[in-house]
mmCIF file with all atom_site columns, C-alpha atoms and ligand atoms in Angstrom:
data_model
loop_
_atom_site.group_PDB
_atom_site.id
_atom_site.type_symbol
_atom_site.label_atom_id
_atom_site.label_alt_id
_atom_site.label_comp_id
_atom_site.label_asym_id
_atom_site.label_entity_id
_atom_site.label_seq_id
_atom_site.pdbx_PDB_ins_code
_atom_site.Cartn_x
_atom_site.Cartn_y
_atom_site.Cartn_z
_atom_site.occupancy
_atom_site.B_iso_or_equiv
_atom_site.pdbx_formal_charge
_atom_site.auth_seq_id
_atom_site.auth_comp_id
_atom_site.auth_asym_id
_atom_site.auth_atom_id
_atom_site.pdbx_PDB_model_num
ATOM   1   C CA  . MET A 1 1   ? -0.895  -17.450 0.143   1.00 47.00 ? 1258 MET A CA  1
ATOM   2   C CA  . SER A 1 2   ? 2.203   -15.807 0.298   1.00 47.00 ? 1259 SER A CA  1
ATOM   3   C CA  . ASP A 1 3   ? 5.385   -17.937 1.623   1.00 63.00 ? 1260 ASP A CA  1
ATOM   4   C CA  . THR A 1 4   ? 6.816   -17.204 4.753   1.00 81.00 ? 1261 THR A CA  1
ATOM   5   C CA  . THR A 1 5   ? 9.891   -15.497 3.604   1.00 95.00 ? 1262 THR A CA  1
ATOM   6   C CA  . PRO A 1 6   ? 9.518   -12.094 5.224   1.00 98.00 ? 1263 PRO A CA  1
ATOM   7   C CA  . SER A 1 7   ? 8.444   -9.703  2.607   1.00 98.00 ? 1264 SER A CA  1
ATOM   8   C CA  . ILE A 1 8   ? 10.135  -6.450  2.139   1.00 98.00 ? 1265 ILE A CA  1
ATOM   9   C CA  . PHE A 1 9   ? 7.536   -4.620  3.763   1.00 98.00 ? 1266 PHE A CA  1
ATOM   10  C CA  . THR A 1 10  ? 7.527   -7.035  6.679   1.00 98.00 ? 1267 THR A CA  1
ATOM   11  C CA  . LYS A 1 11  ? 11.014  -6.310  7.211   1.00 98.00 ? 1268 LYS A CA  1
ATOM   12  C CA  . ILE A 1 12  ? 9.823   -2.528  7.396   1.00 98.00 ? 1269 ILE A CA  1
ATOM   13  C CA  . ILE A 1 13  ? 6.738   -3.618  9.672   1.00 98.00 ? 1270 ILE A CA  1
ATOM   14  C CA  . ASN A 1 14  ? 9.812   -5.050  12.082  1.00 98.00 ? 1271 ASN A CA  1
ATOM   15  C CA  . ARG A 1 15  ? 11.768  -2.011  11.782  1.00 98.00 ? 1272 ARG A CA  1
ATOM   16  C CA  . GLU A 1 16  ? 14.707  -4.226  10.019  1.00 98.00 ? 1273 GLU A CA  1
ATOM   17  C CA  . ILE A 1 17  ? 14.590  -1.830  7.228   1.00 97.00 ? 1274 ILE A CA  1
ATOM   18  C CA  . PRO A 1 18  ? 13.826  1.890   7.425   1.00 98.00 ? 1275 PRO A CA  1
ATOM   19  C CA  . ALA A 1 19  ? 10.846  3.740   5.988   1.00 98.00 ? 1276 ALA A CA  1
ATOM   20  C CA  . ASP A 1 20  ? 9.155   7.054   6.133   1.00 98.00 ? 1277 ASP A CA  1
ATOM   21  C CA  . ILE A 1 21  ? 6.045   6.051   8.029   1.00 98.00 ? 1278 ILE A CA  1
ATOM   22  C CA  . LEU A 1 22  ? 2.839   8.159   7.964   1.00 98.00 ? 1279 LEU A CA  1
ATOM   23  C CA  . PHE A 1 23  ? 0.738   5.940   9.780   1.00 98.00 ? 1280 PHE A CA  1
ATOM   24  C CA  . GLU A 1 24  ? 0.225   2.763   11.723  1.00 98.00 ? 1281 GLU A CA  1
ATOM   25  C CA  . ASN A 1 25  ? -2.181  0.535   14.011  1.00 98.00 ? 1282 ASN A CA  1
ATOM   26  C CA  . ASN A 1 26  ? -2.301  -2.645  15.028  1.00 98.00 ? 1283 ASN A CA  1
ATOM   27  C CA  . ARG A 1 27  ? -3.577  -3.976  11.243  1.00 98.00 ? 1284 ARG A CA  1
ATOM   28  C CA  . LEU A 1 28  ? -1.884  -1.432  9.103   1.00 98.00 ? 1285 LEU A CA  1
ATOM   29  C CA  . ILE A 1 29  ? 0.798   0.696   8.145   1.00 98.00 ? 1286 ILE A CA  1
ATOM   30  C CA  . ALA A 1 30  ? 1.566   3.718   5.391   1.00 98.00 ? 1287 ALA A CA  1
ATOM   31  C CA  . ILE A 1 31  ? 4.722   4.607   4.509   1.00 98.00 ? 1288 ILE A CA  1
ATOM   32  C CA  . ARG A 1 32  ? 6.297   6.970   1.330   1.00 98.00 ? 1289 ARG A CA  1
ATOM   33  C CA  . ASP A 1 33  ? 6.899   4.895   -1.772  1.00 98.00 ? 1290 ASP A CA  1
ATOM   34  C CA  . ILE A 1 34  ? 10.746  4.720   -1.934  1.00 98.00 ? 1291 ILE A CA  1
ATOM   35  C CA  . ALA A 1 35  ? 10.453  5.640   -5.695  1.00 97.00 ? 1292 ALA A CA  1
ATOM   36  C CA  . PRO A 1 36  ? 7.396   8.365   -5.892  1.00 97.00 ? 1293 PRO A CA  1
ATOM   37  C CA  . GLN A 1 37  ? 5.370   8.550   -8.764  1.00 95.00 ? 1294 GLN A CA  1
ATOM   38  C CA  . ALA A 1 38  ? 3.277   11.350  -7.808  1.00 95.00 ? 1295 ALA A CA  1
ATOM   39  C CA  . PRO A 1 39  ? 3.711   14.168  -5.590  1.00 96.00 ? 1296 PRO A CA  1
ATOM   40  C CA  . MET A 1 40  ? 1.888   12.076  -2.680  1.00 97.00 ? 1297 MET A CA  1
ATOM   41  C CA  . HIS A 1 41  ? 2.796   8.531   -3.422  1.00 97.00 ? 1298 HIS A CA  1
ATOM   42  C CA  . VAL A 1 42  ? 2.381   6.050   -0.522  1.00 98.00 ? 1299 VAL A CA  1
ATOM   43  C CA  . LEU A 1 43  ? 1.875   2.593   0.115   1.00 98.00 ? 1300 LEU A CA  1
ATOM   44  C CA  . VAL A 1 44  ? -1.155  1.249   2.589   1.00 98.00 ? 1301 VAL A CA  1
ATOM   45  C CA  . ILE A 1 45  ? 0.241   -2.282  3.790   1.00 98.00 ? 1302 ILE A CA  1
ATOM   46  C CA  . PRO A 1 46  ? -1.926  -4.925  5.936   1.00 98.00 ? 1303 PRO A CA  1
ATOM   47  C CA  . LYS A 1 47  ? 0.785   -6.141  8.733   1.00 98.00 ? 1304 LYS A CA  1
ATOM   48  C CA  . THR A 1 48  ? -0.104  -9.427  7.595   1.00 98.00 ? 1305 THR A CA  1
ATOM   49  C CA  . GLN A 1 49  ? 1.578   -11.126 4.743   1.00 98.00 ? 1306 GLN A CA  1
ATOM   50  C CA  . ALA A 1 50  ? -0.871  -13.584 4.275   1.00 98.00 ? 1307 ALA A CA  1
ATOM   51  C CA  . TYR A 1 51  ? -2.673  -12.063 1.506   1.00 98.00 ? 1308 TYR A CA  1
ATOM   52  C CA  . ALA A 1 52  ? -0.307  -11.731 -1.711  1.00 98.00 ? 1309 ALA A CA  1
ATOM   53  C CA  . ASN A 1 53  ? -3.069  -9.444  -3.869  1.00 98.00 ? 1310 ASN A CA  1
ATOM   54  C CA  . VAL A 1 54  ? -5.908  -7.819  -3.095  1.00 98.00 ? 1311 VAL A CA  1
ATOM   55  C CA  . THR A 1 55  ? -8.022  -10.675 -4.406  1.00 98.00 ? 1312 THR A CA  1
ATOM   56  C CA  . GLU A 1 56  ? -6.748  -12.843 -1.859  1.00 98.00 ? 1313 GLU A CA  1
ATOM   57  C CA  . LEU A 1 57  ? -7.449  -9.900  0.483   1.00 98.00 ? 1314 LEU A CA  1
ATOM   58  C CA  . ALA A 1 58  ? -11.117 -9.155  -0.331  1.00 98.00 ? 1315 ALA A CA  1
ATOM   59  C CA  . SER A 1 59  ? -11.667 -13.156 -0.101  1.00 98.00 ? 1316 SER A CA  1
ATOM   60  C CA  . GLY A 1 60  ? -9.902  -13.618 3.165   1.00 98.00 ? 1317 GLY A CA  1
ATOM   61  C CA  . ASP A 1 61  ? -10.462 -10.402 5.074   1.00 98.00 ? 1318 ASP A CA  1
ATOM   62  C CA  . PRO A 1 62  ? -12.634 -7.623  3.257   1.00 98.00 ? 1319 PRO A CA  1
ATOM   63  C CA  . ALA A 1 63  ? -12.875 -5.619  6.286   1.00 98.00 ? 1320 ALA A CA  1
ATOM   64  C CA  . LEU A 1 64  ? -9.014  -5.236  6.258   1.00 98.00 ? 1321 LEU A CA  1
ATOM   65  C CA  . LEU A 1 65  ? -9.557  -4.042  2.759   1.00 98.00 ? 1322 LEU A CA  1
ATOM   66  C CA  . SER A 1 66  ? -11.985 -1.620  3.853   1.00 98.00 ? 1323 SER A CA  1
ATOM   67  C CA  . GLU A 1 67  ? -9.651  -0.330  6.248   1.00 98.00 ? 1324 GLU A CA  1
ATOM   68  C CA  . ILE A 1 68  ? -7.313  0.198   3.479   1.00 98.00 ? 1325 ILE A CA  1
ATOM   69  C CA  . VAL A 1 69  ? -9.417  2.532   1.478   1.00 98.00 ? 1326 VAL A CA  1
ATOM   70  C CA  . VAL A 1 70  ? -10.572 4.681   4.720   1.00 98.00 ? 1327 VAL A CA  1
ATOM   71  C CA  . THR A 1 71  ? -6.553  5.230   5.276   1.00 98.00 ? 1328 THR A CA  1
ATOM   72  C CA  . ALA A 1 72  ? -6.040  6.274   1.834   1.00 98.00 ? 1329 ALA A CA  1
ATOM   73  C CA  . HIS A 1 73  ? -8.321  8.760   2.333   1.00 98.00 ? 1330 HIS A CA  1
ATOM   74  C CA  . ASN A 1 74  ? -7.610  9.790   5.307   1.00 98.00 ? 1331 ASN A CA  1
ATOM   75  C CA  . LEU A 1 75  ? -4.102  10.171  4.061   1.00 98.00 ? 1332 LEU A CA  1
ATOM   76  C CA  . ALA A 1 76  ? -4.747  11.916  1.243   1.00 98.00 ? 1333 ALA A CA  1
ATOM   77  C CA  . THR A 1 77  ? -6.754  14.608  3.075   1.00 98.00 ? 1334 THR A CA  1
ATOM   78  C CA  . LEU A 1 78  ? -3.559  15.017  5.533   1.00 98.00 ? 1335 LEU A CA  1
ATOM   79  C CA  . HIS A 1 79  ? -0.963  14.769  3.019   1.00 97.00 ? 1336 HIS A CA  1
ATOM   80  C CA  . SER A 1 80  ? -2.499  16.154  -0.205  1.00 97.00 ? 1337 SER A CA  1
ATOM   81  C CA  . ASN A 1 81  ? -5.983  17.743  -1.458  1.00 96.00 ? 1338 ASN A CA  1
ATOM   82  C CA  . GLY A 1 82  ? -8.073  14.554  -0.629  1.00 97.00 ? 1339 GLY A CA  1
ATOM   83  C CA  . GLU A 1 83  ? -8.606  12.826  -4.100  1.00 97.00 ? 1340 GLU A CA  1
ATOM   84  C CA  . TYR A 1 84  ? -6.383  10.346  -4.832  1.00 97.00 ? 1341 TYR A CA  1
ATOM   85  C CA  . ARG A 1 85  ? -5.842  7.539   -7.155  1.00 97.00 ? 1342 ARG A CA  1
ATOM   86  C CA  . LEU A 1 86  ? -6.098  3.935   -5.533  1.00 98.00 ? 1343 LEU A CA  1
ATOM   87  C CA  . VAL A 1 87  ? -4.080  1.305   -7.355  1.00 98.00 ? 1344 VAL A CA  1
ATOM   88  C CA  . PHE A 1 88  ? -3.292  -2.525  -6.628  1.00 98.00 ? 1345 PHE A CA  1
ATOM   89  C CA  . ASN A 1 89  ? -1.055  -4.246  -9.133  1.00 98.00 ? 1346 ASN A CA  1
ATOM   90  C CA  . THR A 1 90  ? -2.255  -7.919  -9.109  1.00 98.00 ? 1347 THR A CA  1
ATOM   91  C CA  . GLY A 1 91  ? 0.293   -10.267 -10.920 1.00 98.00 ? 1348 GLY A CA  1
ATOM   92  C CA  . GLU A 1 92  ? 3.678   -9.883  -12.509 1.00 98.00 ? 1349 GLU A CA  1
ATOM   93  C CA  . THR A 1 93  ? 2.266   -8.667  -16.172 1.00 97.00 ? 1350 THR A CA  1
ATOM   94  C CA  . ALA A 1 94  ? -0.010  -5.614  -14.307 1.00 97.00 ? 1351 ALA A CA  1
ATOM   95  C CA  . GLY A 1 95  ? 3.354   -4.515  -12.397 1.00 96.00 ? 1352 GLY A CA  1
ATOM   96  C CA  . GLN A 1 96  ? 3.402   -6.338  -8.892  1.00 98.00 ? 1353 GLN A CA  1
ATOM   97  C CA  . THR A 1 97  ? 6.958   -7.130  -7.566  1.00 98.00 ? 1354 THR A CA  1
ATOM   98  C CA  . VAL A 1 98  ? 6.118   -7.102  -4.132  1.00 98.00 ? 1355 VAL A CA  1
ATOM   99  C CA  . PHE A 1 99  ? 3.800   -9.946  -3.252  1.00 98.00 ? 1356 PHE A CA  1
ATOM   100 C CA  . HIS A 1 100 ? 2.956   -9.004  -0.134  1.00 98.00 ? 1357 HIS A CA  1
ATOM   101 C CA  . VAL A 1 101 ? -0.482  -6.970  -0.622  1.00 98.00 ? 1358 VAL A CA  1
ATOM   102 C CA  . HIS A 1 102 ? -0.494  -3.061  -0.831  1.00 98.00 ? 1359 HIS A CA  1
ATOM   103 C CA  . ALA A 1 103 ? -2.006  -0.401  -2.011  1.00 98.00 ? 1360 ALA A CA  1
ATOM   104 C CA  . HIS A 1 104 ? -0.698  2.432   -3.677  1.00 98.00 ? 1361 HIS A CA  1
ATOM   105 C CA  . VAL A 1 105 ? -2.423  6.040   -2.908  1.00 98.00 ? 1362 VAL A CA  1
ATOM   106 C CA  . LEU A 1 106 ? -1.469  8.605   -5.441  1.00 97.00 ? 1363 LEU A CA  1
ATOM   107 C CA  . SER A 1 107 ? -2.195  12.334  -5.229  1.00 96.00 ? 1364 SER A CA  1
ATOM   108 C CA  . GLY A 1 108 ? -1.508  15.559  -6.591  1.00 95.00 ? 1365 GLY A CA  1
ATOM   109 C CA  . ALA A 1 109 ? -1.542  16.822  -10.211 1.00 87.00 ? 1366 ALA A CA  1
ATOM   110 C CA  . LEU A 1 110 ? -2.417  13.439  -11.518 1.00 90.00 ? 1367 LEU A CA  1
ATOM   111 C CA  . GLN A 1 111 ? -3.333  13.516  -15.517 1.00 89.00 ? 1368 GLN A CA  1
ATOM   112 C CA  . GLU A 1 112 ? -6.535  12.280  -16.984 1.00 88.00 ? 1369 GLU A CA  1
ATOM   113 C CA  . HIS A 1 113 ? -6.003  9.293   -19.297 1.00 85.00 ? 1370 HIS A CA  1
ATOM   114 C CA  . THR A 1 114 ? -2.787  7.945   -17.945 1.00 84.00 ? 1371 THR A CA  1
ATOM   115 C CA  . LEU A 1 115 ? -3.796  4.709   -15.778 1.00 85.00 ? 1372 LEU A CA  1
ATOM   116 C CA  . ALA A 1 116 ? -1.291  2.783   -17.944 1.00 70.00 ? 1373 ALA A CA  1
HETATM 117 P P1  . 5GP B 2 .   ? 4.396   -3.391  -6.370  1.00 75.86 ? 710  5GP B P1  1
HETATM 118 O O1  . 5GP B 2 .   ? 5.663   -3.055  -7.975  1.00 75.86 ? 710  5GP B O1  1
HETATM 119 O O2  . 5GP B 2 .   ? 4.416   -4.795  -6.084  1.00 75.86 ? 710  5GP B O2  1
HETATM 120 O O3  . 5GP B 2 .   ? 3.009   -2.765  -7.191  1.00 75.86 ? 710  5GP B O3  1
HETATM 121 O O4  . 5GP B 2 .   ? 4.692   -1.941  -5.245  1.00 75.86 ? 710  5GP B O4  1
HETATM 122 C C1  . 5GP B 2 .   ? 5.884   -2.030  -4.608  1.00 75.86 ? 710  5GP B C1  1
HETATM 123 C C2  . 5GP B 2 .   ? 6.317   -0.889  -4.530  1.00 75.86 ? 710  5GP B C2  1
HETATM 124 O O5  . 5GP B 2 .   ? 7.118   -0.739  -3.449  1.00 75.86 ? 710  5GP B O5  1
HETATM 125 C C3  . 5GP B 2 .   ? 7.028   0.084   -5.425  1.00 75.86 ? 710  5GP B C3  1
HETATM 126 O O6  . 5GP B 2 .   ? 6.407   1.033   -5.953  1.00 75.86 ? 710  5GP B O6  1
HETATM 127 C C4  . 5GP B 2 .   ? 8.704   0.211   -5.032  1.00 75.86 ? 710  5GP B C4  1
HETATM 128 O O7  . 5GP B 2 .   ? 8.920   2.041   -5.468  1.00 75.86 ? 710  5GP B O7  1
HETATM 129 C C5  . 5GP B 2 .   ? 8.090   0.283   -3.615  1.00 75.86 ? 710  5GP B C5  1
HETATM 130 N N1  . 5GP B 2 .   ? 9.146   -0.050  -2.404  1.00 75.86 ? 710  5GP B N1  1
HETATM 131 C C6  . 5GP B 2 .   ? 10.064  -1.156  -2.737  1.00 75.86 ? 710  5GP B C6  1
HETATM 132 N N2  . 5GP B 2 .   ? 10.748  -1.412  -1.725  1.00 75.86 ? 710  5GP B N2  1
HETATM 133 C C7  . 5GP B 2 .   ? 10.911  -0.484  -1.033  1.00 75.86 ? 710  5GP B C7  1
HETATM 134 C C8  . 5GP B 2 .   ? 11.561  0.000   0.365   1.00 75.86 ? 710  5GP B C8  1
HETATM 135 O O8  . 5GP B 2 .   ? 12.157  -0.466  0.633   1.00 75.86 ? 710  5GP B O8  1
HETATM 136 N N3  . 5GP B 2 .   ? 11.054  1.052   0.697   1.00 75.86 ? 710  5GP B N3  1
HETATM 137 C C9  . 5GP B 2 .   ? 9.577   1.743   0.205   1.00 75.86 ? 710  5GP B C9  1
HETATM 138 N N4  . 5GP B 2 .   ? 9.427   2.625   1.028   1.00 75.86 ? 710  5GP B N4  1
HETATM 139 N N5  . 5GP B 2 .   ? 8.922   1.484   -0.769  1.00 75.86 ? 710  5GP B N5  1
HETATM 140 C C10 . 5GP B 2 .   ? 9.723   0.439   -1.480  1.00 75.86 ? 710  5GP B C10 1
#
């Protein structure tokens, strides 16, 4: 479980830091990544920061993980061509920098063989 210090995403959820919000409901928020790595690069973030990564989320609230996937699909359909790559960086050596679980939704002009 994550600590209780508000994460950067919790500050965005609480409107303490601005963000380009594309979707929000009672459980999730979706924002454009501040440093996009694809024509569409959105982060889908649970409002709770109780789960540091996708492994914890899958164990603790699998329905919320499913909601992330459905939301990713909906956003890629609305804002791109409906095709997307879903990435959960999990751990520092895998590139995770914010330990409040979030999905990267990347869409548009992605190349094959470019996962690393
Ligand atoms: P991670 O590296 O943990 O998988 O992903 C964190 C992501 O959050 C990065 O892609 C980074 O660009 C994004 N990010 C960090 N700070 C902010 C911010 O203040 N606003 C937005 N919109 N994205 C942020």
